XYZ file of C-alpha atoms in Angstrom:
757
model
C -99.810 23.120 -21.354
C -96.192 24.163 -22.008
C -97.524 27.655 -22.554
C -99.388 27.667 -19.330
C -96.540 26.251 -17.125
C -94.135 28.905 -18.599
C -97.005 31.319 -17.971
C -97.336 30.086 -14.461
C -93.689 30.376 -13.845
C -93.104 33.637 -15.307
C -95.693 34.816 -12.880
C -94.454 33.632 -9.783
C -91.190 34.724 -10.836
C -92.473 38.301 -11.331
C -94.273 38.370 -7.985
C -91.196 37.369 -5.827
C -89.391 40.157 -7.854
C -92.067 42.738 -7.024
C -92.362 41.546 -3.740
C -88.414 41.910 -3.484
C -88.539 45.563 -4.863
C -91.278 46.553 -2.470
C -90.291 45.123 0.648
C -89.734 47.464 3.547
C -86.471 46.659 5.514
C -88.439 48.110 8.409
C -90.780 45.360 8.244
C -87.922 43.000 9.187
C -87.385 45.122 12.550
C -88.704 43.759 15.777
C -88.241 46.340 18.459
C -89.228 43.783 21.217
C -85.997 41.696 20.368
C -83.871 42.300 23.751
C -86.526 43.865 25.930
C -86.734 40.636 28.457
C -84.926 37.417 29.565
C -86.441 34.026 29.075
C -86.074 31.596 31.889
C -82.524 30.475 32.189
C -81.068 33.619 30.512
C -79.588 36.176 32.994
C -79.533 39.033 30.258
C -81.133 39.886 27.209
C -79.967 43.177 25.888
C -81.891 45.897 27.911
C -83.514 47.390 25.192
C -87.135 49.131 24.805
C -89.749 48.740 22.230
C -91.185 52.173 21.984
C -91.066 54.842 19.195
C -87.551 56.806 18.334
C -86.256 58.083 15.007
C -82.549 57.656 13.791
C -80.269 59.342 16.180
C -83.228 61.032 17.906
C -83.415 62.914 21.184
C -87.018 61.397 21.868
C -87.360 58.066 22.839
C -90.978 57.634 23.641
C -91.340 54.365 25.388
C -93.597 52.601 27.867
C -92.060 52.057 31.330
C -93.288 48.777 33.209
C -91.729 49.466 36.404
C -93.106 52.704 38.544
C -89.271 52.856 39.510
C -87.057 51.606 37.045
C -83.503 50.175 38.550
C -80.339 48.415 37.508
C -82.280 45.245 36.251
C -84.679 47.435 33.890
C -82.088 49.800 32.766
C -84.222 50.871 29.636
C -87.508 50.931 31.488
C -89.350 48.076 29.845
C -89.131 44.404 30.753
C -90.933 42.044 28.356
C -91.825 39.748 31.508
C -93.424 42.433 33.277
C -97.461 42.743 32.970
C -98.158 46.405 33.916
C -97.298 49.844 32.354
C -96.315 52.977 34.640
C -96.814 55.148 31.809
C -94.845 56.407 28.617
C -92.033 58.558 29.364
C -89.752 60.494 26.371
C -86.324 59.787 27.087
C -84.643 56.183 27.523
C -81.106 54.399 27.139
C -80.861 51.487 24.634
C -79.101 48.398 26.256
C -76.895 50.074 28.778
C -76.095 48.767 32.258
C -77.254 51.460 34.348
C -80.869 53.042 34.386
C -81.295 56.477 33.453
C -83.567 59.414 31.800
C -87.302 58.517 31.721
C -88.180 62.153 31.679
C -91.846 63.620 31.367
C -93.833 60.568 32.150
C -97.638 60.686 30.332
C -100.138 58.264 31.381
C -103.814 58.200 30.486
C -106.323 56.674 32.719
C -110.206 56.674 33.404
C -112.370 56.753 36.775
C -111.714 58.068 39.761
C -108.836 60.138 40.717
C -106.988 58.285 43.752
C -105.340 60.172 46.864
C -101.893 58.951 46.459
C -98.952 58.919 48.747
C -95.853 60.470 48.162
C -93.424 58.555 45.708
C -96.273 56.152 44.459
C -98.154 55.511 41.062
C -101.617 54.190 41.762
C -102.129 54.601 37.912
C -100.420 51.780 36.162
C -102.471 49.592 34.043
C -102.382 45.853 32.904
C -101.388 45.099 29.494
C -100.922 41.882 27.297
C -98.471 41.222 24.557
C -100.963 40.446 22.183
C -102.410 43.672 22.161
C -98.996 45.484 21.446
C -97.307 46.463 18.207
C -94.006 47.743 17.876
C -92.125 48.652 14.615
C -89.704 51.587 13.584
C -90.986 54.921 14.890
C -94.452 53.366 16.347
C -95.770 51.633 19.245
C -99.181 50.755 20.277
C -100.843 49.088 23.261
C -104.213 48.465 25.034
C -104.366 49.815 28.664
C -106.936 47.145 29.914
C -107.712 48.473 33.310
C -108.887 51.814 31.521
C -110.041 50.465 28.025
C -107.753 52.977 26.419
C -105.798 52.463 23.426
C -102.267 54.150 23.451
C -100.393 55.195 20.306
C -96.920 56.819 20.361
C -94.916 58.043 17.347
C -91.829 60.484 17.475
C -89.619 62.963 15.952
C -86.147 64.042 16.559
C -87.150 66.403 19.078
C -90.686 65.365 20.068
C -93.271 63.027 20.936
C -96.840 62.392 19.501
C -99.165 60.656 21.475
C -102.669 59.444 20.611
C -105.018 58.098 22.984
C -108.567 56.529 22.454
C -110.703 56.657 25.780
C -113.952 54.890 25.944
C -116.746 57.320 25.661
C -118.824 58.626 28.370
C -116.096 57.817 31.036
C -114.018 60.398 32.885
C -110.799 61.055 30.894
C -107.577 62.028 32.705
C -103.978 62.335 31.843
C -101.116 62.617 34.147
C -97.830 64.294 33.512
C -95.207 63.162 36.185
C -92.059 65.188 36.426
C -91.099 63.103 39.528
C -90.689 59.576 37.682
C -87.185 58.543 37.317
C -84.695 55.814 38.300
C -84.453 54.768 41.661
C -83.785 57.766 43.874
C -80.923 55.887 46.026
C -78.969 54.961 42.778
C -76.085 57.370 41.765
C -77.617 59.758 44.525
C -80.555 60.507 41.926
C -82.971 63.427 43.185
C -85.067 65.847 41.497
C -83.364 69.421 42.550
C -86.275 71.385 41.082
C -89.087 71.306 38.664
C -92.089 73.595 37.347
C -95.411 72.948 35.741
C -97.252 75.975 34.245
C -100.582 76.104 32.297
C -100.270 79.234 29.900
C -103.777 78.367 28.160
C -106.224 75.369 28.564
C -104.287 73.512 25.472
C -100.766 73.503 26.876
C -98.731 72.603 29.775
C -95.095 73.346 29.959
C -92.302 73.082 32.499
C -88.942 71.719 33.225
C -87.234 69.460 35.820
C -83.392 69.504 36.920
C -82.520 66.258 38.024
C -79.339 64.756 39.151
C -78.115 61.173 39.029
C -75.815 58.819 36.721
C -75.507 61.995 34.523
C -75.307 65.083 36.744
C -77.726 68.120 36.805
C -79.474 67.055 33.796
C -81.958 70.314 32.725
C -84.896 68.770 31.143
C -87.649 71.108 29.621
C -90.678 70.374 27.959
C -93.996 72.175 25.948
C -96.960 69.726 25.694
C -99.913 70.876 23.416
C -103.331 68.670 23.492
C -105.851 68.486 20.835
C -108.550 69.115 23.297
C -109.122 71.497 26.041
C -108.322 70.791 29.611
C -111.367 70.848 31.556
C -109.045 71.259 34.830
C -106.006 70.022 36.686
C -104.661 69.400 39.929
C -101.168 69.036 40.903
C -99.495 66.839 43.589
C -95.977 67.740 45.162
C -94.810 65.401 47.649
C -98.533 64.412 48.581
C -99.778 68.155 48.802
C -102.561 68.692 46.474
C -103.087 71.760 44.455
C -106.283 72.658 42.224
C -106.349 74.141 38.714
C -103.102 76.336 39.252
C -101.616 78.130 36.605
C -97.582 77.765 37.842
C -96.214 75.260 40.567
C -92.721 74.657 41.331
C -91.595 71.795 43.249
C -89.650 68.501 43.808
C -92.119 65.994 43.012
C -94.649 67.364 40.717
C -97.373 65.551 39.139
C -100.228 67.064 37.064
C -103.688 65.032 36.445
C -105.581 66.725 33.543
C -109.194 66.325 33.059
C -110.932 66.091 29.459
C -114.358 65.569 27.790
C -114.579 62.021 25.965
C -117.266 63.369 23.620
C -114.626 62.926 21.277
C -112.792 59.465 22.083
C -109.294 60.639 20.852
C -107.122 62.772 22.723
C -103.785 63.904 21.135
C -100.676 65.168 22.698
C -97.478 66.724 20.963
C -94.548 66.799 23.510
C -91.441 68.724 22.336
C -88.581 68.583 25.056
C -85.308 70.190 25.064
C -81.992 70.421 27.182
C -81.870 74.117 27.074
C -85.242 76.049 27.642
C -88.895 75.992 27.451
C -89.020 78.173 24.468
C -86.817 75.891 22.421
C -88.864 72.666 23.218
C -91.691 74.754 22.231
C -89.950 75.465 18.839
C -88.882 72.076 18.364
C -92.566 70.684 18.726
C -93.549 73.512 16.450
C -90.811 72.859 13.795
C -91.155 69.021 13.794
C -95.193 68.323 14.111
C -96.710 71.588 12.871
C -100.359 69.565 12.315
C -102.499 67.097 14.324
C -101.717 64.380 11.662
C -100.796 61.390 13.671
C -100.205 59.046 10.823
C -98.222 61.455 8.646
C -95.677 61.356 11.487
C -95.880 57.721 11.796
C -95.255 57.553 8.153
C -92.333 60.115 8.365
C -90.571 58.125 11.181
C -91.070 54.908 8.905
C -89.534 56.811 5.673
C -86.653 57.960 7.963
C -85.781 54.496 9.256
C -86.259 53.030 5.712
C -83.440 55.285 4.520
C -81.229 54.360 7.439
C -81.572 50.888 7.107
C -81.137 50.609 3.375
C -77.591 51.559 3.593
C -76.915 47.675 3.948
C -79.208 45.201 1.591
C -78.904 41.640 2.730
C -80.089 38.102 1.213
C -80.498 35.325 4.090
C -83.244 33.384 5.626
C -86.197 35.361 7.554
C -84.803 34.852 11.146
C -81.363 36.032 9.743
C -82.855 39.416 8.132
C -85.078 40.089 11.532
C -82.075 39.461 13.584
C -79.634 41.660 11.149
C -82.192 44.568 10.430
C -82.981 44.838 14.136
C -79.236 45.002 15.140
C -78.905 47.672 12.477
C -82.175 49.602 13.910
C -80.525 49.484 17.562
C -77.302 50.603 16.347
C -78.679 53.695 14.801
C -80.781 54.709 18.025
C -77.642 56.438 19.522
C -75.740 58.728 20.029
C -78.663 61.015 20.423
C -78.720 64.639 19.027
C -79.344 66.953 21.840
C -79.245 70.108 20.045
C -82.364 72.124 19.483
C -83.698 72.955 16.098
C -82.157 76.148 16.511
C -78.689 74.741 17.202
C -78.723 75.312 20.947
C -77.222 72.585 22.907
C -76.377 72.199 26.691
C -72.467 72.516 26.915
C -70.141 70.432 29.498
C -69.585 73.665 31.043
C -73.247 73.848 31.955
C -73.813 76.788 29.876
C -75.831 77.004 26.674
C -74.225 77.191 23.387
C -75.052 77.206 19.563
C -73.670 74.871 16.816
C -74.604 74.841 13.168
C -74.380 71.262 13.003
C -76.103 68.675 15.143
C -74.706 68.010 18.817
C -74.504 64.506 20.007
C -74.381 62.945 23.314
C -74.711 59.402 24.659
C -71.563 58.126 23.994
C -70.967 54.869 25.671
C -67.448 54.800 24.353
C -65.884 51.704 26.372
C -68.580 49.790 24.552
C -69.063 51.210 21.244
C -65.307 52.340 20.103
C -64.906 48.352 19.476
C -67.408 47.914 16.797
C -70.130 50.588 16.818
C -68.067 53.760 15.853
C -66.133 51.741 13.054
C -69.459 50.874 11.788
C -70.737 54.721 11.841
C -67.558 55.647 10.104
C -68.486 53.162 7.372
C -72.363 53.863 7.025
C -72.808 57.148 8.633
C -69.887 59.386 7.563
C -71.163 62.505 7.607
C -72.845 61.684 11.082
C -69.480 60.299 12.322
C -67.835 63.603 11.661
C -70.563 65.503 13.781
C -70.346 62.934 16.573
C -66.234 63.623 16.395
C -67.035 67.432 16.067
C -69.196 67.383 19.576
C -66.585 65.322 21.370
C -64.120 68.341 20.264
C -66.753 70.752 21.589
C -66.853 68.698 24.444
C -63.236 68.723 25.017
C -63.191 72.564 24.698
C -65.651 73.202 27.550
C -64.614 70.225 29.845
C -60.920 69.988 29.388
C -60.357 66.514 27.910
C -62.748 63.946 25.876
C -65.571 62.227 26.953
C -65.368 59.158 28.572
C -69.035 58.399 29.033
C -70.902 61.273 28.114
C -74.652 61.481 28.978
C -76.802 64.578 28.108
C -73.898 66.419 27.604
C -72.377 65.818 30.576
C -69.606 63.476 31.825
C -70.257 60.667 34.274
C -66.874 59.119 34.497
C -68.169 55.602 33.815
C -65.691 52.428 32.926
C -61.740 52.828 32.413
C -59.525 54.380 29.391
C -60.267 57.241 27.302
C -61.800 55.649 24.305
C -63.150 58.702 22.385
C -59.291 58.476 21.473
C -59.912 55.514 19.540
C -63.254 56.682 17.797
C -61.338 60.037 16.760
C -58.374 58.510 15.558
C -60.258 55.954 13.434
C -62.469 58.739 11.796
C -59.163 60.875 10.992
C -57.020 58.105 9.494
C -59.975 56.867 7.395
C -60.146 60.686 6.144
C -63.594 61.575 7.171
C -64.260 64.985 5.871
C -65.294 67.697 7.727
C -62.738 67.069 10.724
C -60.197 69.523 11.611
C -57.237 66.727 12.193
C -54.834 69.146 14.008
C -57.596 70.444 16.611
C -58.404 66.517 16.966
C -54.961 65.802 17.547
C -54.607 68.521 20.143
C -57.756 66.991 21.865
C -56.393 63.311 21.489
C -53.042 64.115 22.908
C -53.860 66.241 25.705
C -56.546 64.002 26.740
C -53.639 61.426 27.125
C -51.660 63.410 29.199
C -54.134 65.013 31.686
C -55.155 63.295 35.085
C -58.931 62.346 35.088
C -60.744 59.462 36.697
C -61.038 57.542 33.431
C -57.350 57.032 32.809
C -54.408 58.064 35.898
C -52.115 59.392 33.493
C -50.049 61.034 36.216
C -48.442 57.695 37.407
C -48.698 55.876 33.774
C -45.135 57.099 32.600
C -43.786 57.060 35.915
C -44.139 53.297 36.120
C -44.682 51.887 32.794
C -47.919 50.476 34.203
C -50.892 51.062 36.618
C -49.589 49.909 40.047
C -52.998 47.929 41.717
C -52.390 49.699 45.350
C -52.539 53.234 43.663
C -55.473 52.606 41.286
C -57.571 49.518 41.299
C -58.564 47.940 37.713
C -55.000 48.398 36.864
C -54.397 45.421 34.774
C -57.481 46.335 32.571
C -56.450 50.146 32.813
C -52.683 49.407 31.635
C -54.042 47.094 28.604
C -56.685 49.670 27.632
C -54.550 52.814 27.848
C -51.617 51.359 25.922
C -54.279 50.627 23.007
C -55.245 54.225 23.225
C -51.681 55.595 23.372
C -51.168 53.351 20.101
C -54.044 55.677 18.618
C -52.303 58.544 19.596
C -48.998 57.505 18.189
C -50.841 56.901 14.783
C -52.005 60.282 14.619
C -48.903 61.726 15.625
C -47.507 59.629 12.780
C -50.014 61.029 10.199
C -49.259 64.706 11.252
C -45.570 64.389 11.135
C -45.052 64.519 14.949
C -42.108 62.220 15.236
C -41.351 63.095 18.873
C -45.180 62.413 19.953
C -45.016 59.441 17.761
C -41.880 57.839 19.605
C -43.148 58.584 22.751
C -46.843 57.242 22.398
C -45.465 54.128 20.781
C -43.332 53.435 23.673
C -46.262 53.997 25.876
C -48.256 51.543 23.892
C -45.906 48.606 24.706
C -46.435 49.000 28.541
C -48.639 46.197 28.232
C -45.835 43.873 28.381
C -44.659 45.051 31.742
C -47.754 43.132 33.426
C -46.945 39.965 31.586
C -45.867 37.224 34.027
C -43.950 34.683 31.736
C -44.021 32.175 34.527
C -47.799 31.802 34.778
C -48.607 33.320 31.038
C -51.034 36.059 31.952
C -51.252 39.523 32.931
C -51.551 40.465 36.347
C -51.357 43.138 38.883
C -48.213 44.745 40.472
C -47.839 46.944 43.242
C -45.732 50.438 43.085
C -42.635 48.564 44.301
C -42.742 46.190 40.774
C -43.859 43.229 43.066
C -46.598 40.868 42.156
C -49.726 41.024 44.125
C -50.651 37.565 45.209
C -52.904 35.510 45.017
C -53.586 35.716 41.247
C -56.263 33.579 40.048
C -57.266 34.052 36.342
C -60.843 32.761 36.767
C -61.821 35.380 39.148
C -63.862 38.318 38.205
C -63.700 41.787 38.814
C -66.526 44.344 38.139
C -66.043 48.125 38.467
C -63.398 48.593 41.083
C -61.563 46.982 44.106
C -59.872 44.306 41.609
C -57.078 44.197 38.849
C -59.857 43.560 36.340
C -62.995 45.306 34.888
C -66.220 43.338 34.324
C -63.873 40.132 33.503
C -61.016 37.824 34.728
C -57.607 37.339 33.822
C -58.663 34.935 30.907
C -60.578 37.548 29.147
C -58.399 40.192 29.429
C -55.496 38.079 28.426
C -56.537 38.993 24.963
C -56.727 42.565 24.904
C -53.878 43.612 22.953
C -55.661 44.577 19.587
C -52.802 46.852 18.449
C -49.910 44.277 18.678
C -51.161 40.940 18.630
C -47.942 39.989 17.089
C -46.309 41.086 20.089
C -48.566 39.008 22.238
C -47.964 36.135 20.206
C -44.210 36.540 20.707
C -45.026 36.766 24.502
C -46.744 33.602 24.684
C -43.916 31.683 22.751
C -45.075 31.741 19.110
C -48.110 30.620 17.035
C -48.312 26.870 18.040
C -48.385 28.041 22.105
C -50.909 30.887 21.238
C -53.354 28.825 19.256
C -53.178 26.287 22.108
C -54.111 28.921 24.868
C -57.008 30.146 22.456
C -58.300 26.515 22.300
C -58.056 26.465 26.254
C -59.938 29.538 26.318
C -62.611 28.504 24.401
C -63.005 24.934 26.003
C -62.214 25.851 29.731
C -65.778 25.532 31.512
C -64.608 26.173 35.194
C -65.953 29.100 36.694
C -65.757 30.636 40.396
C -69.198 30.778 42.067
C -69.732 34.296 41.472
C -69.256 35.851 37.981
C -69.743 39.824 37.316
C -73.172 40.509 36.323
C -72.060 41.412 33.094
C -70.588 37.899 32.231
C -72.936 35.909 29.949
C -73.135 34.229 26.582
C -70.155 31.953 27.759
C -68.117 29.646 25.260
C -65.486 28.596 27.471
C -63.969 31.449 28.971
C -65.411 33.755 26.157
C -68.549 35.778 27.564
C -70.006 37.379 24.500
C -72.474 39.306 26.808
C -69.690 41.727 27.495
C -67.259 43.462 25.363
C -63.872 42.618 26.436
C -64.267 38.945 24.558
C -65.551 40.471 21.513
C -62.460 40.419 19.143
C -61.148 37.071 20.570
C -62.762 34.722 18.163
C -60.777 36.207 15.220
C -57.191 36.189 16.781
C -56.750 32.482 15.318
C -56.609 34.102 12.055
C -53.192 35.950 13.268
C -51.443 32.596 14.270
C -52.238 30.741 11.013
C -55.593 28.731 11.779
C -58.276 30.909 10.375
C -60.680 27.609 10.181
C -61.263 27.882 13.995
C -62.057 31.610 13.784
C -64.896 30.577 11.348
C -65.823 27.888 13.624
C -66.135 30.210 16.537
C -67.491 32.888 14.825
C -70.218 30.849 13.521
C -71.227 29.441 16.712
C -71.483 32.847 18.535
C -73.784 34.258 15.602
C -76.116 31.278 15.878
C -76.009 30.794 19.654
C -75.931 34.082 21.004
C -78.489 36.066 18.892
C -82.062 35.144 18.307
C -85.610 36.496 17.469
C -87.032 36.225 20.954
C -87.253 39.075 23.679
C -84.091 37.397 25.051
C -82.607 37.982 21.606
C -78.951 38.929 22.953
C -76.592 37.276 25.127
C -76.057 40.431 27.258
C -76.363 44.344 27.621
C -76.422 45.490 23.893
C -74.714 48.633 25.075
C -76.090 51.417 22.886
C -75.712 48.874 19.876
C -72.375 47.411 20.711
C -73.698 43.823 20.537
C -75.649 44.757 17.603
C -72.792 45.921 15.705
C -70.793 42.713 16.508
C -73.329 40.899 14.524
C -73.753 43.386 11.478
C -69.988 43.199 10.857
C -69.649 39.277 11.680
C -72.799 38.332 9.676
C -71.203 39.960 6.637
C -67.822 38.126 7.366
C -65.601 40.535 8.957
C -64.717 42.429 12.118
C -62.317 45.263 13.194
C -60.113 43.660 15.787
C -58.359 46.947 16.107
C -60.911 49.394 15.994
C -58.708 52.376 14.716
C -56.334 50.230 12.181
C -58.531 50.342 9.012
C -58.171 46.600 9.194
C -61.110 44.139 8.929
C -60.209 40.620 10.220
C -62.402 37.805 7.904
C -64.488 35.753 10.043
C -67.293 33.614 8.379
C -70.001 35.047 6.389
C -73.534 33.914 7.463
C -75.653 35.887 5.051
C -75.990 34.759 1.391
C -75.349 38.112 0.259
C -74.787 41.775 1.835
C -74.323 44.960 -0.222
C -73.052 48.045 1.784
C -73.957 51.053 -0.119
C -70.946 53.459 0.048
C -72.383 55.982 -2.197
C -75.054 56.620 -4.807
C -72.557 55.261 -7.190
C -70.411 52.578 -5.488
C -71.175 49.714 -3.459
C -69.386 46.857 -1.758
C -70.859 43.492 -1.890
C -70.188 40.342 0.100
C -71.264 36.794 -1.629
C -71.511 33.611 0.485
C -71.851 30.383 -1.724
C -73.334 27.829 -0.170
C -73.430 29.625 3.087
C -75.635 27.795 5.786
C -75.580 26.910 9.367
C -73.613 23.853 8.503
C -71.319 25.450 5.676
C -69.560 28.114 7.723
C -65.831 27.211 6.616
C -64.141 29.045 3.698
C -63.443 26.936 0.636
C -61.871 29.679 -1.397
C -62.255 33.734 -1.958
C -62.278 36.404 -4.648
C -61.963 39.850 -4.508
C -63.213 41.338 -7.774
C -62.603 38.402 -9.195
C -59.149 37.608 -8.478
C -58.146 34.732 -6.030
C -58.071 35.941 -2.504
C -56.178 34.362 0.404
C -55.749 37.032 3.142
C -57.636 36.655 6.123
C -58.371 40.390 6.162
C -59.611 43.313 4.092
C -58.980 47.021 4.192
C -61.213 50.018 4.538
C -59.955 51.069 1.161
C -61.078 47.609 -0.413
C -64.570 48.358 0.821
C -64.652 51.955 0.119
C -63.654 51.972 -3.414
C -66.348 49.411 -3.841
C -66.247 45.895 -5.470
C -67.199 42.160 -4.747
C -65.809 40.130 -2.123
C -66.942 36.176 -2.911
C -66.473 33.193 -0.794
C -67.319 29.791 -1.367
C -68.518 27.831 1.766
C -68.320 24.241 2.937
C -69.091 22.026 5.703
C -65.389 20.840 6.588
C -62.442 23.319 7.277
C -60.150 23.916 4.252
C -56.711 24.005 6.428
C -54.614 25.573 3.543
C -57.044 28.787 2.728
C -55.548 31.806 4.655
C -52.771 29.941 6.508
C -49.753 31.869 4.246
C -47.406 33.859 6.140
C -48.415 36.814 3.979
C -52.219 36.067 4.547
C -52.385 36.879 8.293
C -53.412 40.363 9.650
C -50.571 40.147 12.387
C -48.082 40.854 9.239
C -49.773 44.195 8.666
C -47.424 46.814 9.863
C -49.199 49.565 11.695
C -46.794 51.808 12.669
C-alpha cells in the first residue's frame, strides 16, 4: 500500500513537473483583454485582438466599425456585433484612432451597388466563434458562412478564408477605409490599384491625418486566380481594370469556390510597391498558413520567456498579456532591405531596423525602462531610430507615427528615454551623438516644449502657452535628464545650466495654498484656482489631469518636493488626502479613470505616486496602495485595464509592480520597491545570468513586507538599482497581512537620499 501511495505521488509530481516544463507562455496570453469596456467602466484599454508579431509593422486585426473613431481607436470594440473587415495596421491602446490600412473583407452573394463612403458588406459575428492568441486570429462571419483566419509576420499579413462551396465568393480590398475623415482633417490624397496578373493586386494610398502624409504600399498575392474585378471610386464603377487611380478606391474580386479555401498574402511597405512585394516574398515564400502561425507563436514564446513567473492563473494571464501588449510596439517600419521613410519625406536606408510608433509622453515612464531591461538590443535600435529622426527633422520625436511627428502631448520625453539608455550603458549607441540631439532638442523652439520662453521666465507663463503648469513640471524633468548626460560626458557648464533649469518647477509652487499653479508673464498668480478642476490638451494649465495629480510630478527631486511641503509628516499627510479625497467636479477629462481618491490610474501622471510614501519613511502605505491598484485596476475581461493602455504603458506598470518595484524616476537607474504580488518572478538578464524576486507567503491579503534579503543578506532599503538587477541575484521578501512599520524606514533606506546629481 505504501509503495502504491509513493508511486502515485511520484507520478503526480512528475506530471506537474513535465507540465511546467512544457507549458507555453503564449497560452497565458488573452488578446481580448482590454478590447471593450463593460457596463459602468468608461475605458478598457483600447487594445485589439488580431495577429501581430513582436514589434512588427503589420497588425492584422478585425475592425468592428466602418469608420473607426476616438471611441474605438484600435478599430475593435468587444461590445460590437459586426465586423467591417480586416485591416493590416492598428495602434494598441492609444486615445486617438489611426492607421487601418488595406482593409480586406470576404463575402458571398450578390454585389451591392453602394453609395460613396459606405460599406454594405459587414458581417455579424459571435464571440463564441472567435479565437485570438499571439500571432493568430479566427472568426466565423455569420452573414456569409465564411471562416476567416489571420496570421502575420513582421511585414506581411496572411489570410485564410474558407468559403462555402457552390456560392459566389468575393473579396474586397478597400483603400478608403480610415479613421473618421473629419478628425485631424483625415483624407485620402491619392491611391492606386493595379492588377499585374490574375493572382496579384498591388497599390498604394497616400493619406494624411493624425500622422501627416503617410504613404502605404501593398502587394497582395492570392492562392486562386481572380476571375474578374470591379473597382469603385466615390460611387463610380469600373469593370476588369488593369490599373486605376482615385481617392476612394475599393476593389471587389471574384473567385471560384470549387476549392473552398482562398489564401491571401499581403506585404506592406512605407516606401514602395516593390519593397512590399519583396517583404512578402522574403517572409512568406510558401502557401503554408500553419507554418506562419507556428513561426509567430515561436517568436512570441521567445520574447515572453524573458520573464518567468509563478502565480495564480489570473496573475499569469494578466502578466503575460501585459508583456504581450508591451512588446507590440514600437513598430519596425523599415523594409526587409533596410529602406525606411525618413522624417524629411525621403526614403533612406539603415543596416539596423528603423522603428516608429513612439508614444513617448506615455511610454517613457515605464515601458522604455522595461525595454532597456528586457530588450537592450532593440532599445538601442529605438534610440538610434530617434537619432536618425533628429538628423532629418531637427529635433527628437515627441509622438512619432509612421516616421512622422504629430506633436501630440507635451514635453520631449525621448530625452528621458535616450538618457536612460546611455546612463545604463546600452551598447550600440553613440553617447556623444545622443547628447548633441538631447541638448539641442532642449534648446530649440518646437510645439512640444516652448524653450524660447523657458529660461527667460524660469517657468511657462499661462498667457503665453497653455498647459503651462504641466509643461513647467515635465520640462524640468527633461532638463534634469540632460544634466545627467552632461555630467557623464564631463560637460560641466552644460550640467550646471540644465540642473538649474530642472529646479524651475519651484517657481510655480504657491506655498500659501500648497499647490503648483499658473502664473502669467508678469509673475502674477492666475485666479481662480481649483486643484480639482481638470484640463484636457489645451486651454488650461494642466494636461489631462488636475492640480492634485500634477502636484507630485517632480520625479527628479522628490526630496526637494518634500521640502517645499514642509517635511516628511506634511508630505505623507498630503498623500493620505490625495488617496482618500473623493470629491470630483462635474466634468473630468475623458482619460481620467481608475480612481482611488484623486489618484487616477487610467492616465499616466498618476502612475508613480503610490511609490512616493517610500521617500518619506512610510513604505507600508506604498505597499497598501500598490496592492490595491494591482488588484482593482487589472482583470482578465475585455475591460481589463483602467484606461487606455497607451502602447503598453499601463501594461508595463503592472509588469514592474507585480514583480515588486517601479522606476519612479525613469532615467535614474533606481527602482522603488512596492509590494511583490507574484510568488516568484525571474528576469533572464543573459544566457548565464538572471535576477529572481521571491515573495514568501504572498497573497491578496499578505501585501505587507515583513523583511527582505538581497543575495542572502538582510535588506532594508526601499529601492534597488539597475546594477543590482543586471549583475544577477535573488531578492527575497517575506510577506504578511499586517504592516511592519520598522522595515525600510531608516534614514538610509529611503530613495530620497539617493544623490542623482
